[in-house]
Amino acid sequence: QLQKDLEEVKELLTNTTRKRVRDVLLAEKHKLELEIKNQPPPKPKEVAEEEKSSLGGYTVKINNYGWDQSDKFVKIYISLNGVQKLPAENVQVNFTERSFDLLVKNLNGKNYTMTFNNLLKPISVEGSSRKIKTDMVLVMCKKKREEKWDCLTQVEKESKEKEKAAYDTADPSEGLMNILKKMYAEGDDEMKRTINKAWVESREKQYKGDIPMDI
């Protein structure tokens, strides 16, 4: 469109004889030439189509995965139906020493992402990789040191330690109370009724035991 405007201005310039009109047209010509120069080069149609198709639709965050480990690797398994049909470049994983993020582009019209930050221990960026299997992506994080990981991330470790500390109390009755609270919070209606009943009966026994004999 800008090119057509420029051509028209040039044509007008060749036909005009008035200095004021010529100056205005020259200024417009200069402006159009600058705009055209600063435009990004047009992409070939096939490249534009390929980029459009590779982006897919909206992005979905992956939350479900499985993992295990060997002496040298921590392996994360991510199930994605039909992922093996994608071009290899549509499945990208970026590694740092303590993190990785996965991007799967245009799988059934959607993009999929997964990010792991604060891995429990350092990994080798160069030695880590990903494999595309049937309906699955396998992320291979190469351990810097051959040692067992108790969990995947530092956050998981801290969460487990807090939970353990809640039950490892000096007072056994307090530890039992924490277990009962957890059972109550996670239990179904029947479990809650049972715990409530046991709690009421226990309090009644304590109350009766506390009444002085001379009353």
Short mmCIF file of C-alpha atoms in Angstrom, two decimals:
data_model
loop_
_atom_site.label_atom_id
_atom_site.label_comp_id
_atom_site.label_asym_id
_atom_site.label_seq_id
_atom_site.Cartn_x
_atom_site.Cartn_y
_atom_site.Cartn_z
CA GLN A 1 0.00 0.00 0.00
CA LEU A 2 2.82 2.43 0.90
CA GLN A 3 4.58 1.58 -2.35
CA LYS A 4 1.47 2.50 -4.36
CA ASP A 5 1.21 5.82 -2.50
CA LEU A 6 4.86 6.54 -3.30
CA GLU A 7 4.37 5.81 -6.99
CA GLU A 8 1.40 8.15 -7.10
CA VAL A 9 3.35 10.95 -5.39
CA LYS A 10 6.21 10.50 -7.89
CA GLU A 11 3.72 10.74 -10.75
CA LEU A 12 2.27 13.95 -9.32
CA LEU A 13 5.76 15.38 -8.95
CA THR A 14 6.50 14.92 -12.64
CA ASN A 15 3.30 16.81 -13.55
CA THR A 16 3.43 19.71 -11.09
CA THR A 17 4.96 23.08 -11.94
CA ARG A 18 4.13 25.06 -8.78
CA LYS A 19 6.97 25.25 -6.24
CA ARG A 20 4.75 25.13 -3.13
CA VAL A 21 2.92 22.00 -4.33
CA ARG A 22 6.24 20.45 -5.37
CA ASP A 23 7.73 21.06 -1.89
CA VAL A 24 4.71 19.43 -0.22
CA LEU A 25 4.96 16.42 -2.55
CA LEU A 26 8.72 16.10 -1.99
CA ALA A 27 8.18 16.10 1.78
CA GLU A 28 5.50 13.40 1.42
CA LYS A 29 7.77 11.39 -0.89
CA HIS A 30 10.58 11.52 1.68
CA LYS A 31 8.18 10.46 4.47
CA LEU A 32 6.85 7.50 2.46
CA GLU A 33 10.36 6.34 1.54
CA LEU A 34 11.32 6.34 5.22
CA GLU A 35 8.22 4.34 6.19
CA ILE A 36 8.92 1.77 3.48
CA LYS A 37 12.57 1.52 4.56
CA ASN A 38 11.62 0.93 8.21
CA GLN A 39 9.05 -1.79 7.45
CA PRO A 40 10.08 -5.38 8.32
CA PRO A 41 10.77 -7.43 5.19
CA PRO A 42 7.72 -9.46 4.13
CA LYS A 43 7.93 -13.15 4.92
CA PRO A 44 7.44 -15.71 2.18
CA LYS A 45 3.93 -17.12 2.26
CA GLU A 46 5.05 -20.64 3.15
CA VAL A 47 7.12 -19.39 6.11
CA ALA A 48 4.22 -17.30 7.41
CA GLU A 49 1.86 -20.28 7.09
CA GLU A 50 4.32 -22.56 8.85
CA GLU A 51 4.73 -20.13 11.76
CA LYS A 52 1.00 -19.74 12.05
CA SER A 53 0.44 -23.49 12.16
CA SER A 54 3.27 -24.10 14.64
CA LEU A 55 1.81 -21.66 17.16
CA GLY A 56 -1.49 -23.54 17.36
CA GLY A 57 -4.30 -22.29 19.59
CA TYR A 58 -4.30 -21.47 23.29
CA THR A 59 -1.71 -22.71 25.76
CA VAL A 60 -2.37 -25.43 28.35
CA LYS A 61 -0.24 -25.83 31.49
CA ILE A 62 0.72 -29.47 32.17
CA ASN A 63 0.30 -30.52 35.81
CA ASN A 64 0.28 -34.32 35.56
CA TYR A 65 3.52 -36.26 35.26
CA GLY A 66 5.38 -39.26 36.60
CA TRP A 67 9.06 -39.57 37.48
CA ASP A 68 11.73 -42.01 38.49
CA GLN A 69 15.51 -42.05 38.58
CA SER A 70 18.63 -44.04 37.85
CA ASP A 71 22.15 -43.41 39.17
CA LYS A 72 22.80 -40.88 36.38
CA PHE A 73 19.40 -39.48 35.39
CA VAL A 74 16.15 -38.11 36.80
CA LYS A 75 13.39 -39.01 34.29
CA ILE A 76 10.11 -37.12 33.98
CA TYR A 77 7.29 -38.75 31.99
CA ILE A 78 4.63 -36.46 30.47
CA SER A 79 1.65 -38.10 28.72
CA LEU A 80 0.46 -36.27 25.56
CA ASN A 81 -1.73 -38.13 23.09
CA GLY A 82 -0.35 -38.09 19.55
CA VAL A 83 2.84 -36.16 20.40
CA GLN A 84 4.89 -38.58 18.27
CA LYS A 85 3.16 -37.25 15.12
CA LEU A 86 4.56 -33.73 15.59
CA PRO A 87 7.74 -32.47 13.88
CA ALA A 88 10.65 -32.88 16.32
CA GLU A 89 11.20 -29.10 16.46
CA ASN A 90 7.70 -28.65 17.92
CA VAL A 91 8.84 -30.30 21.17
CA GLN A 92 11.35 -28.01 22.89
CA VAL A 93 12.99 -28.29 26.31
CA ASN A 94 15.28 -25.61 27.78
CA PHE A 95 17.53 -26.67 30.66
CA THR A 96 19.43 -24.67 33.28
CA GLU A 97 21.44 -26.08 36.17
CA ARG A 98 18.41 -26.05 38.49
CA SER A 99 15.38 -25.92 36.16
CA PHE A 100 13.83 -26.91 32.86
CA ASP A 101 10.81 -25.88 30.84
CA LEU A 102 8.99 -27.85 28.17
CA LEU A 103 7.03 -26.37 25.26
CA VAL A 104 4.99 -28.55 22.87
CA LYS A 105 3.63 -26.52 19.96
CA ASN A 106 0.44 -27.13 18.00
CA LEU A 107 -0.60 -30.53 19.35
CA ASN A 108 -4.24 -30.93 18.30
CA GLY A 109 -4.56 -27.15 18.00
CA LYS A 110 -3.10 -26.38 21.44
CA ASN A 111 0.29 -25.53 22.93
CA TYR A 112 1.41 -27.31 26.11
CA THR A 113 3.91 -26.02 28.67
CA MET A 114 5.51 -27.36 31.84
CA THR A 115 8.08 -25.62 34.05
CA PHE A 116 10.15 -27.03 36.90
CA ASN A 117 12.10 -24.46 38.94
CA ASN A 118 14.41 -25.06 41.92
CA LEU A 119 15.25 -28.69 41.12
CA LEU A 120 16.43 -30.50 44.23
CA LYS A 121 20.03 -30.80 42.99
CA PRO A 122 22.08 -29.42 40.08
CA ILE A 123 21.84 -31.06 36.65
CA SER A 124 24.16 -31.04 33.65
CA VAL A 125 22.64 -28.84 30.92
CA GLU A 126 24.75 -30.46 28.18
CA GLY A 127 23.98 -34.01 29.32
CA SER A 128 20.20 -33.48 29.63
CA SER A 129 17.80 -34.16 26.76
CA ARG A 130 14.27 -35.12 25.78
CA LYS A 131 12.87 -38.14 23.94
CA ILE A 132 9.58 -38.33 22.06
CA LYS A 133 7.79 -41.63 22.52
CA THR A 134 4.28 -42.85 21.63
CA ASP A 135 1.84 -40.51 23.44
CA MET A 136 4.62 -39.38 25.76
CA VAL A 137 7.53 -36.96 26.18
CA LEU A 138 10.41 -38.19 28.34
CA VAL A 139 12.61 -35.46 29.86
CA MET A 140 16.03 -36.77 30.91
CA CYS A 141 17.82 -34.58 33.49
CA LYS A 142 21.43 -35.72 33.90
CA LYS A 143 22.55 -35.57 37.52
CA LYS A 144 25.77 -33.68 38.23
CA ARG A 145 26.46 -36.12 41.03
CA GLU A 146 25.36 -39.74 41.11
CA GLU A 147 23.17 -39.65 44.22
CA LYS A 148 19.57 -40.46 45.10
CA TRP A 149 16.99 -37.66 44.95
CA ASP A 150 14.24 -37.84 47.59
CA CYS A 151 11.98 -35.59 45.49
CA LEU A 152 12.12 -33.43 42.36
CA THR A 153 12.22 -29.88 43.72
CA GLN A 154 13.41 -27.92 46.74
CA VAL A 155 9.81 -26.86 47.42
CA GLU A 156 8.69 -30.51 47.69
CA LYS A 157 11.55 -31.23 50.09
CA GLU A 158 10.64 -28.29 52.35
CA SER A 159 6.98 -29.33 52.31
CA LYS A 160 7.88 -32.91 53.35
CA GLU A 161 10.15 -31.65 56.13
CA LYS A 162 7.41 -29.40 57.53
CA GLU A 163 4.92 -32.28 57.47
CA LYS A 164 7.41 -34.61 59.18
CA ALA A 165 8.17 -31.98 61.83
CA ALA A 166 4.45 -31.68 62.61
CA TYR A 167 4.29 -35.37 63.58
CA ASP A 168 7.75 -35.69 65.14
CA THR A 169 6.84 -33.76 68.28
CA ALA A 170 8.20 -34.32 71.78
CA ASP A 171 4.68 -34.81 73.13
CA PRO A 172 3.20 -38.10 71.82
CA SER A 173 -0.36 -36.88 72.40
CA GLU A 174 0.34 -33.79 70.28
CA GLY A 175 1.67 -35.99 67.48
CA LEU A 176 -1.49 -38.12 67.70
CA MET A 177 -3.62 -34.98 67.64
CA ASN A 178 -1.90 -33.83 64.44
CA ILE A 179 -2.55 -37.21 62.81
CA LEU A 180 -6.23 -37.08 63.82
CA LYS A 181 -6.53 -33.55 62.43
CA LYS A 182 -5.02 -34.67 59.14
CA MET A 183 -7.33 -37.71 58.98
CA TYR A 184 -10.31 -35.47 59.72
CA ALA A 185 -9.34 -32.92 57.07
CA GLU A 186 -8.77 -35.54 54.38
CA GLY A 187 -11.45 -38.05 55.38
CA ASP A 188 -14.97 -38.60 54.04
CA ASP A 189 -18.18 -37.97 56.03
CA GLU A 190 -18.07 -41.40 57.68
CA MET A 191 -14.48 -40.86 58.82
CA LYS A 192 -15.39 -37.42 60.25
CA ARG A 193 -18.38 -38.88 62.15
CA THR A 194 -16.17 -41.62 63.63
CA ILE A 195 -13.48 -39.16 64.74
CA ASN A 196 -16.09 -36.79 66.20
CA LYS A 197 -17.70 -39.62 68.16
CA ALA A 198 -14.34 -40.80 69.51
CA TRP A 199 -13.43 -37.21 70.43
CA VAL A 200 -16.72 -36.62 72.33
CA GLU A 201 -16.41 -39.93 74.21
CA SER A 202 -12.81 -39.16 75.13
CA ARG A 203 -13.73 -35.72 76.45
CA GLU A 204 -16.63 -37.19 78.49
CA LYS A 205 -14.31 -39.74 80.11
CA GLN A 206 -11.78 -37.02 80.92
CA TYR A 207 -14.53 -34.84 82.42
CA LYS A 208 -15.91 -37.63 84.61
CA GLY A 209 -12.42 -38.52 85.78
CA ASP A 210 -11.74 -34.93 86.77
CA ILE A 211 -14.80 -34.58 89.09
CA PRO A 212 -13.71 -34.70 92.77
CA MET A 213 -15.11 -37.73 94.69
CA ASP A 214 -16.62 -35.63 97.55
CA ILE A 215 -19.09 -33.79 95.36
#
